[in-house]
Amino acid sequence: MSKTIAIFGFGPGLGMGTARVFGREGFQVAVVGRRPDKAEQHVKDLQAEGIEAVAFPADVTDATQMRDTVGAIRADFGEIDVAVHGATGDMADRIPSTLDLDVSGLSVPMALKLHSPILMTRALAPAMIARGDGALLFSSGSSPHVAWPHLANFGVALAAQRGYVQQLAAELNGTGVYAGVLNIGVLIGSSFAEELIDNHPELVPAGIEINRLSNDELGEHYWRMYLERDSVEVDVGFPE
Protein backbone atom coordinates (compact mmCIF):
# COMPACT_ATOMS: atom_id res chain seq x y z
CA MET A 1 0.00 0.00 0.00
CA SER A 2 1.36 3.42 -0.97
CA LYS A 3 2.35 5.88 1.69
CA THR A 4 1.05 9.45 1.71
CA ILE A 5 2.81 12.79 2.04
CA ALA A 6 0.74 15.91 2.62
CA ILE A 7 2.43 19.21 1.79
CA PHE A 8 0.75 22.16 3.47
CA GLY A 9 1.34 25.54 1.87
CA PHE A 10 2.32 23.92 -1.42
CA GLY A 11 4.20 26.13 -3.87
CA PRO A 12 6.26 25.74 -7.04
CA GLY A 13 9.54 25.85 -5.10
CA LEU A 14 9.88 23.75 -1.96
CA GLY A 15 6.49 22.08 -2.36
CA MET A 16 7.06 20.88 -5.90
CA GLY A 17 10.64 19.75 -5.24
CA THR A 18 9.62 17.77 -2.17
CA ALA A 19 6.61 16.25 -3.95
CA ARG A 20 8.80 15.06 -6.83
CA VAL A 21 11.33 13.39 -4.56
CA PHE A 22 8.76 11.60 -2.39
CA GLY A 23 6.55 10.83 -5.38
CA ARG A 24 9.41 9.09 -7.17
CA GLU A 25 9.78 6.94 -4.07
CA GLY A 26 6.18 5.79 -4.41
CA PHE A 27 4.37 8.27 -2.15
CA GLN A 28 0.94 9.64 -2.96
CA VAL A 29 0.99 13.43 -2.72
CA ALA A 30 -1.69 15.61 -1.16
CA VAL A 31 -1.25 19.13 -2.53
CA VAL A 32 -2.61 21.62 0.01
CA GLY A 33 -2.57 25.21 -1.24
CA ARG A 34 -4.67 28.31 -0.75
CA ARG A 35 -5.44 28.90 -4.43
CA PRO A 36 -7.45 26.12 -6.13
CA ASP A 37 -6.17 26.94 -9.62
CA LYS A 38 -2.55 26.77 -8.54
CA ALA A 39 -3.09 23.56 -6.58
CA GLU A 40 -4.74 21.89 -9.57
CA GLN A 41 -1.89 22.96 -11.86
CA HIS A 42 0.68 21.50 -9.47
CA VAL A 43 -1.28 18.24 -9.50
CA LYS A 44 -1.30 18.17 -13.30
CA ASP A 45 2.45 18.78 -13.37
CA LEU A 46 3.07 15.94 -10.91
CA GLN A 47 0.74 13.57 -12.73
CA ALA A 48 2.59 14.31 -15.98
CA GLU A 49 5.68 12.89 -14.24
CA GLY A 50 3.82 9.74 -13.20
CA ILE A 51 3.23 10.81 -9.59
CA GLU A 52 -0.15 10.22 -7.97
CA ALA A 53 -1.40 13.54 -6.58
CA VAL A 54 -4.66 15.20 -5.56
CA ALA A 55 -5.36 18.86 -4.80
CA PHE A 56 -6.92 19.89 -1.50
CA PRO A 57 -7.36 23.68 -1.63
CA ALA A 58 -7.26 25.22 1.84
CA ASP A 59 -6.00 28.15 3.88
CA VAL A 60 -3.55 26.42 6.21
CA THR A 61 -3.85 29.20 8.79
CA ASP A 62 -7.56 28.46 9.30
CA ALA A 63 -8.22 25.85 12.00
CA THR A 64 -11.50 24.60 10.50
CA GLN A 65 -10.08 24.32 6.99
CA MET A 66 -7.00 22.53 8.31
CA ARG A 67 -9.11 19.99 10.20
CA ASP A 68 -11.49 19.43 7.28
CA THR A 69 -8.60 19.09 4.81
CA VAL A 70 -6.87 16.45 6.91
CA GLY A 71 -10.16 14.55 7.00
CA ALA A 72 -10.52 14.81 3.22
CA ILE A 73 -6.97 13.56 2.66
CA ARG A 74 -7.60 10.59 4.92
CA ALA A 75 -10.83 9.81 3.05
CA ASP A 76 -8.96 9.77 -0.29
CA PHE A 77 -5.55 8.38 0.64
CA GLY A 78 -5.78 6.90 4.13
CA GLU A 79 -3.55 7.98 6.98
CA ILE A 80 -0.90 10.64 6.37
CA ASP A 81 2.60 9.24 6.86
CA VAL A 82 4.58 12.44 6.29
CA ALA A 83 3.47 16.05 6.61
CA VAL A 84 5.52 18.99 5.38
CA HIS A 85 4.69 22.55 6.40
CA GLY A 86 6.08 24.88 3.75
CA ALA A 87 3.78 27.89 3.88
CA THR A 88 5.50 31.23 3.62
CA GLY A 89 4.57 34.86 3.17
CA ASP A 90 4.82 37.39 0.38
CA MET A 91 7.41 40.15 0.28
CA ALA A 92 4.53 42.55 0.87
CA ASP A 93 4.02 40.98 4.30
CA ARG A 94 7.61 41.63 5.39
CA ILE A 95 8.63 44.57 7.58
CA PRO A 96 12.15 45.69 6.63
CA SER A 97 13.18 47.12 10.01
CA THR A 98 13.11 45.72 13.52
CA LEU A 99 12.71 49.28 14.82
CA ASP A 100 9.53 49.63 12.75
CA LEU A 101 8.10 46.30 13.95
CA ASP A 102 5.00 46.49 16.11
CA VAL A 103 2.64 43.82 17.39
CA SER A 104 0.30 44.06 14.42
CA GLY A 105 3.23 43.40 12.09
CA LEU A 106 3.59 39.94 13.57
CA SER A 107 0.06 38.77 12.74
CA VAL A 108 0.76 37.35 9.27
CA PRO A 109 4.16 35.71 9.95
CA MET A 110 3.03 34.24 13.27
CA ALA A 111 -0.10 32.83 11.62
CA LEU A 112 1.99 31.26 8.84
CA LYS A 113 5.06 30.05 10.73
CA LEU A 114 3.81 29.29 14.26
CA HIS A 115 0.04 29.00 14.48
CA SER A 116 -0.35 26.99 11.27
CA PRO A 117 2.41 24.48 12.18
CA ILE A 118 0.65 24.00 15.52
CA LEU A 119 -2.66 23.39 13.72
CA MET A 120 -0.99 20.82 11.47
CA THR A 121 0.59 19.04 14.41
CA ARG A 122 -2.59 18.90 16.43
CA ALA A 123 -4.48 17.49 13.44
CA LEU A 124 -1.94 14.75 12.71
CA ALA A 125 0.18 13.90 15.75
CA PRO A 126 -2.41 11.89 17.75
CA ALA A 127 -2.95 9.35 14.96
CA MET A 128 0.79 9.14 14.26
CA ILE A 129 1.53 8.51 17.93
CA ALA A 130 -1.18 5.83 18.06
CA ARG A 131 0.43 4.09 15.04
CA GLY A 132 3.93 4.57 16.42
CA ASP A 133 5.17 6.09 13.16
CA GLY A 134 5.08 9.33 11.20
CA ALA A 135 7.03 12.45 10.37
CA LEU A 136 6.22 16.13 10.86
CA LEU A 137 8.58 18.30 8.82
CA PHE A 138 8.79 22.08 8.91
CA SER A 139 10.56 24.79 6.89
CA SER A 140 12.52 27.75 8.16
CA GLY A 141 14.88 30.36 6.77
CA SER A 142 18.13 32.04 7.73
CA SER A 143 16.99 33.43 11.08
CA PRO A 144 18.50 30.66 13.22
CA HIS A 145 21.93 31.70 11.92
CA VAL A 146 21.76 35.25 10.57
CA ALA A 147 20.07 38.32 12.02
CA TRP A 148 18.59 40.10 9.01
CA PRO A 149 16.63 43.21 10.05
CA HIS A 150 15.16 43.49 6.54
CA LEU A 151 13.17 40.34 7.37
CA ALA A 152 12.30 41.63 10.83
CA ASN A 153 8.83 40.24 11.50
CA PHE A 154 9.44 36.87 9.82
CA GLY A 155 12.70 36.48 11.72
CA VAL A 156 10.81 36.77 15.00
CA ALA A 157 8.15 34.28 13.86
CA LEU A 158 10.76 31.76 12.67
CA ALA A 159 12.51 31.97 16.03
CA ALA A 160 9.20 31.12 17.70
CA GLN A 161 8.66 28.22 15.30
CA ARG A 162 12.15 26.92 16.06
CA GLY A 163 11.39 26.81 19.77
CA TYR A 164 8.09 25.05 19.10
CA VAL A 165 9.66 22.34 16.93
CA GLN A 166 12.45 21.76 19.45
CA GLN A 167 9.91 21.25 22.23
CA LEU A 168 7.71 19.11 19.99
CA ALA A 169 10.62 16.84 19.06
CA ALA A 170 11.58 16.40 22.70
CA GLU A 171 8.04 15.39 23.62
CA LEU A 172 7.74 12.99 20.67
CA ASN A 173 10.99 11.24 21.55
CA GLY A 174 10.32 7.52 21.91
CA THR A 175 6.92 7.60 20.21
CA GLY A 176 8.14 6.66 16.72
CA VAL A 177 7.08 10.06 15.39
CA TYR A 178 9.80 12.37 14.09
CA ALA A 179 9.69 16.16 14.07
CA GLY A 180 12.34 18.17 12.26
CA VAL A 181 12.89 21.57 10.67
CA LEU A 182 14.91 22.38 7.54
CA ASN A 183 16.69 25.73 7.91
CA ILE A 184 17.04 27.06 4.36
CA GLY A 185 19.75 29.64 3.79
CA VAL A 186 19.32 29.87 0.01
CA LEU A 187 16.88 31.18 -2.55
CA ILE A 188 14.75 28.23 -3.62
CA GLY A 189 14.76 27.42 -7.31
CA SER A 190 11.43 27.89 -9.16
CA SER A 191 9.89 29.57 -6.11
CA PHE A 192 7.76 32.71 -6.09
CA ALA A 193 10.53 34.40 -4.10
CA GLU A 194 13.11 33.60 -6.77
CA GLU A 195 10.88 35.02 -9.49
CA LEU A 196 10.18 38.15 -7.46
CA ILE A 197 13.84 38.84 -6.67
CA ASP A 198 14.87 38.19 -10.27
CA ASN A 199 12.34 40.79 -11.37
CA HIS A 200 13.02 43.19 -8.49
CA PRO A 201 16.63 42.83 -7.31
CA GLU A 202 16.30 46.09 -5.40
CA LEU A 203 14.34 44.17 -2.75
CA VAL A 204 17.61 42.66 -1.52
CA PRO A 205 19.67 45.12 0.57
CA ALA A 206 23.05 46.10 -0.85
CA GLY A 207 25.91 43.85 0.20
CA ILE A 208 23.80 40.75 0.76
CA GLU A 209 24.62 37.84 -1.54
CA ILE A 210 21.94 35.20 -1.92
CA ASN A 211 22.90 31.71 -3.05
CA ARG A 212 20.44 29.42 -4.80
CA LEU A 213 19.55 25.75 -4.70
CA SER A 214 17.11 23.82 -6.88
CA ASN A 215 13.81 22.79 -5.37
CA ASP A 216 14.57 19.11 -6.07
CA GLU A 217 17.81 19.37 -4.08
CA LEU A 218 15.87 20.71 -1.11
CA GLY A 219 13.36 17.90 -1.52
CA GLU A 220 16.26 15.46 -1.22
CA HIS A 221 17.15 17.03 2.12
CA TYR A 222 13.63 16.36 3.38
CA TRP A 223 13.86 12.78 2.10
CA ARG A 224 17.06 12.20 4.08
CA MET A 225 15.51 13.77 7.16
CA TYR A 226 12.54 11.41 6.83
CA LEU A 227 14.79 8.36 6.48
CA GLU A 228 17.51 9.21 9.00
CA ARG A 229 15.51 11.01 11.73
CA ASP A 230 18.70 11.78 13.62
CA SER A 231 18.53 15.57 13.93
CA VAL A 232 15.81 18.01 14.88
CA GLU A 233 17.40 20.75 12.77
CA VAL A 234 19.09 20.41 9.38
CA ASP A 235 20.86 23.36 7.78
CA VAL A 236 21.32 23.90 4.07
CA GLY A 237 22.98 26.77 2.26
CA PHE A 238 24.94 28.29 5.14
CA PRO A 239 28.71 28.84 5.22
CA GLU A 240 30.68 26.00 6.78
PDB file of C-alpha atoms in Angstrom:
ATOM      1  CA  MET A   1       0.000   0.000   0.000  1.00  0.00           C
ATOM      2  CA  SER A   2       1.357   3.417  -0.968  1.00  0.00           C
ATOM      3  CA  LYS A   3       2.355   5.884   1.689  1.00  0.00           C
ATOM      4  CA  THR A   4       1.052   9.454   1.708  1.00  0.00           C
ATOM      5  CA  ILE A   5       2.814  12.791   2.042  1.00  0.00           C
ATOM      6  CA  ALA A   6       0.740  15.911   2.618  1.00  0.00           C
ATOM      7  CA  ILE A   7       2.434  19.205   1.793  1.00  0.00           C
ATOM      8  CA  PHE A   8       0.754  22.164   3.473  1.00  0.00           C
ATOM      9  CA  GLY A   9       1.343  25.544   1.869  1.00  0.00           C
ATOM     10  CA  PHE A  10       2.318  23.916  -1.422  1.00  0.00           C
ATOM     11  CA  GLY A  11       4.197  26.135  -3.869  1.00  0.00           C
ATOM     12  CA  PRO A  12       6.264  25.740  -7.038  1.00  0.00           C
ATOM     13  CA  GLY A  13       9.536  25.854  -5.101  1.00  0.00           C
ATOM     14  CA  LEU A  14       9.879  23.754  -1.964  1.00  0.00           C
ATOM     15  CA  GLY A  15       6.492  22.080  -2.364  1.00  0.00           C
ATOM     16  CA  MET A  16       7.064  20.877  -5.904  1.00  0.00           C
ATOM     17  CA  GLY A  17      10.636  19.754  -5.244  1.00  0.00           C
ATOM     18  CA  THR A  18       9.616  17.766  -2.171  1.00  0.00           C
ATOM     19  CA  ALA A  19       6.614  16.248  -3.947  1.00  0.00           C
ATOM     20  CA  ARG A  20       8.802  15.062  -6.826  1.00  0.00           C
ATOM     21  CA  VAL A  21      11.331  13.386  -4.557  1.00  0.00           C
ATOM     22  CA  PHE A  22       8.765  11.600  -2.390  1.00  0.00           C
ATOM     23  CA  GLY A  23       6.548  10.833  -5.377  1.00  0.00           C
ATOM     24  CA  ARG A  24       9.406   9.095  -7.167  1.00  0.00           C
ATOM     25  CA  GLU A  25       9.780   6.944  -4.065  1.00  0.00           C
ATOM     26  CA  GLY A  26       6.184   5.789  -4.410  1.00  0.00           C
ATOM     27  CA  PHE A  27       4.374   8.265  -2.154  1.00  0.00           C
ATOM     28  CA  GLN A  28       0.944   9.643  -2.961  1.00  0.00           C
ATOM     29  CA  VAL A  29       0.989  13.434  -2.723  1.00  0.00           C
ATOM     30  CA  ALA A  30      -1.690  15.608  -1.161  1.00  0.00           C
ATOM     31  CA  VAL A  31      -1.247  19.135  -2.532  1.00  0.00           C
ATOM     32  CA  VAL A  32      -2.610  21.623   0.010  1.00  0.00           C
ATOM     33  CA  GLY A  33      -2.568  25.209  -1.244  1.00  0.00           C
ATOM     34  CA  ARG A  34      -4.674  28.306  -0.747  1.00  0.00           C
ATOM     35  CA  ARG A  35      -5.440  28.898  -4.434  1.00  0.00           C
ATOM     36  CA  PRO A  36      -7.454  26.117  -6.125  1.00  0.00           C
ATOM     37  CA  ASP A  37      -6.172  26.939  -9.619  1.00  0.00           C
ATOM     38  CA  LYS A  38      -2.547  26.774  -8.541  1.00  0.00           C
ATOM     39  CA  ALA A  39      -3.089  23.558  -6.576  1.00  0.00           C
ATOM     40  CA  GLU A  40      -4.737  21.889  -9.569  1.00  0.00           C
ATOM     41  CA  GLN A  41      -1.891  22.964 -11.857  1.00  0.00           C
ATOM     42  CA  HIS A  42       0.679  21.501  -9.466  1.00  0.00           C
ATOM     43  CA  VAL A  43      -1.278  18.244  -9.496  1.00  0.00           C
ATOM     44  CA  LYS A  44      -1.296  18.174 -13.297  1.00  0.00           C
ATOM     45  CA  ASP A  45       2.455  18.780 -13.365  1.00  0.00           C
ATOM     46  CA  LEU A  46       3.075  15.935 -10.912  1.00  0.00           C
ATOM     47  CA  GLN A  47       0.737  13.572 -12.730  1.00  0.00           C
ATOM     48  CA  ALA A  48       2.590  14.311 -15.975  1.00  0.00           C
ATOM     49  CA  GLU A  49       5.677  12.895 -14.238  1.00  0.00           C
ATOM     50  CA  GLY A  50       3.816   9.745 -13.195  1.00  0.00           C
ATOM     51  CA  ILE A  51       3.235  10.812  -9.594  1.00  0.00           C
ATOM     52  CA  GLU A  52      -0.153  10.223  -7.967  1.00  0.00           C
ATOM     53  CA  ALA A  53      -1.400  13.538  -6.583  1.00  0.00           C
ATOM     54  CA  VAL A  54      -4.662  15.197  -5.556  1.00  0.00           C
ATOM     55  CA  ALA A  55      -5.365  18.863  -4.797  1.00  0.00           C
ATOM     56  CA  PHE A  56      -6.921  19.890  -1.497  1.00  0.00           C
ATOM     57  CA  PRO A  57      -7.362  23.678  -1.626  1.00  0.00           C
ATOM     58  CA  ALA A  58      -7.261  25.224   1.841  1.00  0.00           C
ATOM     59  CA  ASP A  59      -5.995  28.145   3.883  1.00  0.00           C
ATOM     60  CA  VAL A  60      -3.547  26.416   6.211  1.00  0.00           C
ATOM     61  CA  THR A  61      -3.853  29.203   8.785  1.00  0.00           C
ATOM     62  CA  ASP A  62      -7.563  28.459   9.304  1.00  0.00           C
ATOM     63  CA  ALA A  63      -8.225  25.846  11.997  1.00  0.00           C
ATOM     64  CA  THR A  64     -11.499  24.602  10.503  1.00  0.00           C
ATOM     65  CA  GLN A  65     -10.083  24.318   6.994  1.00  0.00           C
ATOM     66  CA  MET A  66      -7.004  22.525   8.308  1.00  0.00           C
ATOM     67  CA  ARG A  67      -9.107  19.988  10.198  1.00  0.00           C
ATOM     68  CA  ASP A  68     -11.486  19.430   7.284  1.00  0.00           C
ATOM     69  CA  THR A  69      -8.600  19.094   4.814  1.00  0.00           C
ATOM     70  CA  VAL A  70      -6.867  16.450   6.912  1.00  0.00           C
ATOM     71  CA  GLY A  71     -10.165  14.552   7.002  1.00  0.00           C
ATOM     72  CA  ALA A  72     -10.524  14.811   3.218  1.00  0.00           C
ATOM     73  CA  ILE A  73      -6.972  13.558   2.657  1.00  0.00           C
ATOM     74  CA  ARG A  74      -7.598  10.586   4.916  1.00  0.00           C
ATOM     75  CA  ALA A  75     -10.826   9.815   3.049  1.00  0.00           C
ATOM     76  CA  ASP A  76      -8.962   9.773  -0.289  1.00  0.00           C
ATOM     77  CA  PHE A  77      -5.548   8.376   0.638  1.00  0.00           C
ATOM     78  CA  GLY A  78      -5.784   6.905   4.125  1.00  0.00           C
ATOM     79  CA  GLU A  79      -3.551   7.983   6.976  1.00  0.00           C
ATOM     80  CA  ILE A  80      -0.903  10.642   6.372  1.00  0.00           C
ATOM     81  CA  ASP A  81       2.601   9.242   6.865  1.00  0.00           C
ATOM     82  CA  VAL A  82       4.578  12.441   6.292  1.00  0.00           C
ATOM     83  CA  ALA A  83       3.469  16.046   6.606  1.00  0.00           C
ATOM     84  CA  VAL A  84       5.524  18.991   5.383  1.00  0.00           C
ATOM     85  CA  HIS A  85       4.692  22.553   6.401  1.00  0.00           C
ATOM     86  CA  GLY A  86       6.083  24.877   3.751  1.00  0.00           C
ATOM     87  CA  ALA A  87       3.778  27.890   3.884  1.00  0.00           C
ATOM     88  CA  THR A  88       5.498  31.233   3.619  1.00  0.00           C
ATOM     89  CA  GLY A  89       4.571  34.860   3.170  1.00  0.00           C
ATOM     90  CA  ASP A  90       4.821  37.394   0.379  1.00  0.00           C
ATOM     91  CA  MET A  91       7.412  40.146   0.281  1.00  0.00           C
ATOM     92  CA  ALA A  92       4.535  42.555   0.865  1.00  0.00           C
ATOM     93  CA  ASP A  93       4.025  40.979   4.296  1.00  0.00           C
ATOM     94  CA  ARG A  94       7.610  41.630   5.392  1.00  0.00           C
ATOM     95  CA  ILE A  95       8.632  44.571   7.578  1.00  0.00           C
ATOM     96  CA  PRO A  96      12.155  45.693   6.627  1.00  0.00           C
ATOM     97  CA  SER A  97      13.176  47.121  10.008  1.00  0.00           C
ATOM     98  CA  THR A  98      13.105  45.725  13.522  1.00  0.00           C
ATOM     99  CA  LEU A  99      12.705  49.280  14.825  1.00  0.00           C
ATOM    100  CA  ASP A 100       9.533  49.627  12.755  1.00  0.00           C
ATOM    101  CA  LEU A 101       8.100  46.302  13.946  1.00  0.00           C
ATOM    102  CA  ASP A 102       4.997  46.493  16.108  1.00  0.00           C
ATOM    103  CA  VAL A 103       2.640  43.818  17.395  1.00  0.00           C
ATOM    104  CA  SER A 104       0.298  44.056  14.423  1.00  0.00           C
ATOM    105  CA  GLY A 105       3.231  43.404  12.091  1.00  0.00           C
ATOM    106  CA  LEU A 106       3.590  39.936  13.566  1.00  0.00           C
ATOM    107  CA  SER A 107       0.062  38.770  12.742  1.00  0.00           C
ATOM    108  CA  VAL A 108       0.763  37.348   9.273  1.00  0.00           C
ATOM    109  CA  PRO A 109       4.156  35.708   9.955  1.00  0.00           C
ATOM    110  CA  MET A 110       3.028  34.236  13.274  1.00  0.00           C
ATOM    111  CA  ALA A 111      -0.099  32.830  11.618  1.00  0.00           C
ATOM    112  CA  LEU A 112       1.986  31.260   8.845  1.00  0.00           C
ATOM    113  CA  LYS A 113       5.063  30.051  10.734  1.00  0.00           C
ATOM    114  CA  LEU A 114       3.812  29.285  14.257  1.00  0.00           C
ATOM    115  CA  HIS A 115       0.038  29.003  14.476  1.00  0.00           C
ATOM    116  CA  SER A 116      -0.352  26.990  11.271  1.00  0.00           C
ATOM    117  CA  PRO A 117       2.411  24.478  12.185  1.00  0.00           C
ATOM    118  CA  ILE A 118       0.645  24.004  15.520  1.00  0.00           C
ATOM    119  CA  LEU A 119      -2.663  23.388  13.725  1.00  0.00           C
ATOM    120  CA  MET A 120      -0.993  20.818  11.468  1.00  0.00           C
ATOM    121  CA  THR A 121       0.595  19.042  14.406  1.00  0.00           C
ATOM    122  CA  ARG A 122      -2.588  18.898  16.432  1.00  0.00           C
ATOM    123  CA  ALA A 123      -4.475  17.489  13.441  1.00  0.00           C
ATOM    124  CA  LEU A 124      -1.935  14.754  12.714  1.00  0.00           C
ATOM    125  CA  ALA A 125       0.181  13.899  15.752  1.00  0.00           C
ATOM    126  CA  PRO A 126      -2.407  11.894  17.750  1.00  0.00           C
ATOM    127  CA  ALA A 127      -2.946   9.348  14.956  1.00  0.00           C
ATOM    128  CA  MET A 128       0.789   9.138  14.257  1.00  0.00           C
ATOM    129  CA  ILE A 129       1.528   8.510  17.933  1.00  0.00           C
ATOM    130  CA  ALA A 130      -1.176   5.832  18.056  1.00  0.00           C
ATOM    131  CA  ARG A 131       0.430   4.089  15.041  1.00  0.00           C
ATOM    132  CA  GLY A 132       3.930   4.573  16.420  1.00  0.00           C
ATOM    133  CA  ASP A 133       5.169   6.095  13.161  1.00  0.00           C
ATOM    134  CA  GLY A 134       5.078   9.330  11.204  1.00  0.00           C
ATOM    135  CA  ALA A 135       7.033  12.453  10.373  1.00  0.00           C
ATOM    136  CA  LEU A 136       6.223  16.133  10.862  1.00  0.00           C
ATOM    137  CA  LEU A 137       8.583  18.305   8.819  1.00  0.00           C
ATOM    138  CA  PHE A 138       8.787  22.084   8.907  1.00  0.00           C
ATOM    139  CA  SER A 139      10.559  24.790   6.891  1.00  0.00           C
ATOM    140  CA  SER A 140      12.521  27.751   8.160  1.00  0.00           C
ATOM    141  CA  GLY A 141      14.878  30.365   6.771  1.00  0.00           C
ATOM    142  CA  SER A 142      18.127  32.039   7.729  1.00  0.00           C
ATOM    143  CA  SER A 143      16.993  33.429  11.077  1.00  0.00           C
ATOM    144  CA  PRO A 144      18.501  30.655  13.219  1.00  0.00           C
ATOM    145  CA  HIS A 145      21.935  31.695  11.919  1.00  0.00           C
ATOM    146  CA  VAL A 146      21.765  35.251  10.568  1.00  0.00           C
ATOM    147  CA  ALA A 147      20.074  38.323  12.015  1.00  0.00           C
ATOM    148  CA  TRP A 148      18.590  40.100   9.005  1.00  0.00           C
ATOM    149  CA  PRO A 149      16.633  43.213  10.053  1.00  0.00           C
ATOM    150  CA  HIS A 150      15.160  43.490   6.542  1.00  0.00           C
ATOM    151  CA  LEU A 151      13.172  40.342   7.372  1.00  0.00           C
ATOM    152  CA  ALA A 152      12.296  41.629  10.832  1.00  0.00           C
ATOM    153  CA  ASN A 153       8.833  40.236  11.499  1.00  0.00           C
ATOM    154  CA  PHE A 154       9.440  36.873   9.821  1.00  0.00           C
ATOM    155  CA  GLY A 155      12.696  36.478  11.719  1.00  0.00           C
ATOM    156  CA  VAL A 156      10.813  36.771  15.004  1.00  0.00           C
ATOM    157  CA  ALA A 157       8.148  34.282  13.859  1.00  0.00           C
ATOM    158  CA  LEU A 158      10.759  31.759  12.671  1.00  0.00           C
ATOM    159  CA  ALA A 159      12.514  31.974  16.030  1.00  0.00           C
ATOM    160  CA  ALA A 160       9.202  31.124  17.702  1.00  0.00           C
ATOM    161  CA  GLN A 161       8.661  28.225  15.302  1.00  0.00           C
ATOM    162  CA  ARG A 162      12.151  26.919  16.059  1.00  0.00           C
ATOM    163  CA  GLY A 163      11.389  26.814  19.773  1.00  0.00           C
ATOM    164  CA  TYR A 164       8.093  25.051  19.103  1.00  0.00           C
ATOM    165  CA  VAL A 165       9.659  22.343  16.930  1.00  0.00           C
ATOM    166  CA  GLN A 166      12.452  21.763  19.445  1.00  0.00           C
ATOM    167  CA  GLN A 167       9.914  21.252  22.228  1.00  0.00           C
ATOM    168  CA  LEU A 168       7.710  19.108  19.994  1.00  0.00           C
ATOM    169  CA  ALA A 169      10.616  16.843  19.065  1.00  0.00           C
ATOM    170  CA  ALA A 170      11.581  16.401  22.699  1.00  0.00           C
ATOM    171  CA  GLU A 171       8.045  15.390  23.620  1.00  0.00           C
ATOM    172  CA  LEU A 172       7.736  12.995  20.673  1.00  0.00           C
ATOM    173  CA  ASN A 173      10.994  11.237  21.549  1.00  0.00           C
ATOM    174  CA  GLY A 174      10.323   7.520  21.906  1.00  0.00           C
ATOM    175  CA  THR A 175       6.917   7.601  20.213  1.00  0.00           C
ATOM    176  CA  GLY A 176       8.138   6.657  16.725  1.00  0.00           C
ATOM    177  CA  VAL A 177       7.081  10.063  15.394  1.00  0.00           C
ATOM    178  CA  TYR A 178       9.798  12.366  14.086  1.00  0.00           C
ATOM    179  CA  ALA A 179       9.687  16.163  14.066  1.00  0.00           C
ATOM    180  CA  GLY A 180      12.340  18.174  12.257  1.00  0.00           C
ATOM    181  CA  VAL A 181      12.890  21.566  10.671  1.00  0.00           C
ATOM    182  CA  LEU A 182      14.907  22.378   7.543  1.00  0.00           C
ATOM    183  CA  ASN A 183      16.694  25.728   7.907  1.00  0.00           C
ATOM    184  CA  ILE A 184      17.043  27.057   4.361  1.00  0.00           C
ATOM    185  CA  GLY A 185      19.746  29.643   3.785  1.00  0.00           C
ATOM    186  CA  VAL A 186      19.323  29.875   0.010  1.00  0.00           C
ATOM    187  CA  LEU A 187      16.881  31.183  -2.547  1.00  0.00           C
ATOM    188  CA  ILE A 188      14.748  28.227  -3.617  1.00  0.00           C
ATOM    189  CA  GLY A 189      14.759  27.416  -7.314  1.00  0.00           C
ATOM    190  CA  SER A 190      11.434  27.885  -9.163  1.00  0.00           C
ATOM    191  CA  SER A 191       9.887  29.573  -6.110  1.00  0.00           C
ATOM    192  CA  PHE A 192       7.762  32.711  -6.091  1.00  0.00           C
ATOM    193  CA  ALA A 193      10.532  34.397  -4.100  1.00  0.00           C
ATOM    194  CA  GLU A 194      13.114  33.603  -6.773  1.00  0.00           C
ATOM    195  CA  GLU A 195      10.878  35.017  -9.493  1.00  0.00           C
ATOM    196  CA  LEU A 196      10.177  38.147  -7.460  1.00  0.00           C
ATOM    197  CA  ILE A 197      13.836  38.842  -6.675  1.00  0.00           C
ATOM    198  CA  ASP A 198      14.871  38.185 -10.271  1.00  0.00           C
ATOM    199  CA  ASN A 199      12.337  40.792 -11.374  1.00  0.00           C
ATOM    200  CA  HIS A 200      13.020  43.195  -8.492  1.00  0.00           C
ATOM    201  CA  PRO A 201      16.629  42.826  -7.313  1.00  0.00           C
ATOM    202  CA  GLU A 202      16.301  46.095  -5.397  1.00  0.00           C
ATOM    203  CA  LEU A 203      14.341  44.175  -2.747  1.00  0.00           C
ATOM    204  CA  VAL A 204      17.612  42.659  -1.522  1.00  0.00           C
ATOM    205  CA  PRO A 205      19.669  45.123   0.565  1.00  0.00           C
ATOM    206  CA  ALA A 206      23.050  46.105  -0.850  1.00  0.00           C
ATOM    207  CA  GLY A 207      25.909  43.852   0.198  1.00  0.00           C
ATOM    208  CA  ILE A 208      23.800  40.748   0.756  1.00  0.00           C
ATOM    209  CA  GLU A 209      24.620  37.840  -1.538  1.00  0.00           C
ATOM    210  CA  ILE A 210      21.945  35.199  -1.917  1.00  0.00           C
ATOM    211  CA  ASN A 211      22.899  31.709  -3.054  1.00  0.00           C
ATOM    212  CA  ARG A 212      20.438  29.417  -4.799  1.00  0.00           C
ATOM    213  CA  LEU A 213      19.545  25.751  -4.704  1.00  0.00           C
ATOM    214  CA  SER A 214      17.112  23.825  -6.875  1.00  0.00           C
ATOM    215  CA  ASN A 215      13.808  22.786  -5.371  1.00  0.00           C
ATOM    216  CA  ASP A 216      14.567  19.109  -6.068  1.00  0.00           C
ATOM    217  CA  GLU A 217      17.808  19.370  -4.078  1.00  0.00           C
ATOM    218  CA  LEU A 218      15.869  20.708  -1.106  1.00  0.00           C
ATOM    219  CA  GLY A 219      13.360  17.896  -1.523  1.00  0.00           C
ATOM    220  CA  GLU A 220      16.260  15.457  -1.221  1.00  0.00           C
ATOM    221  CA  HIS A 221      17.152  17.025   2.115  1.00  0.00           C
ATOM    222  CA  TYR A 222      13.627  16.357   3.381  1.00  0.00           C
ATOM    223  CA  TRP A 223      13.855  12.781   2.101  1.00  0.00           C
ATOM    224  CA  ARG A 224      17.059  12.200   4.075  1.00  0.00           C
ATOM    225  CA  MET A 225      15.508  13.765   7.157  1.00  0.00           C
ATOM    226  CA  TYR A 226      12.540  11.410   6.831  1.00  0.00           C
ATOM    227  CA  LEU A 227      14.790   8.361   6.482  1.00  0.00           C
ATOM    228  CA  GLU A 228      17.505   9.206   9.000  1.00  0.00           C
ATOM    229  CA  ARG A 229      15.514  11.010  11.727  1.00  0.00           C
ATOM    230  CA  ASP A 230      18.704  11.782  13.623  1.00  0.00           C
ATOM    231  CA  SER A 231      18.530  15.574  13.928  1.00  0.00           C
ATOM    232  CA  VAL A 232      15.810  18.014  14.881  1.00  0.00           C
ATOM    233  CA  GLU A 233      17.400  20.750  12.765  1.00  0.00           C
ATOM    234  CA  VAL A 234      19.089  20.407   9.379  1.00  0.00           C
ATOM    235  CA  ASP A 235      20.860  23.364   7.775  1.00  0.00           C
ATOM    236  CA  VAL A 236      21.321  23.899   4.065  1.00  0.00           C
ATOM    237  CA  GLY A 237      22.981  26.774   2.260  1.00  0.00           C
ATOM    238  CA  PHE A 238      24.937  28.286   5.143  1.00  0.00           C
ATOM    239  CA  PRO A 239      28.711  28.838   5.216  1.00  0.00           C
ATOM    240  CA  GLU A 240      30.675  25.998   6.779  1.00  0.00           C
TER     241      GLU A 240
END
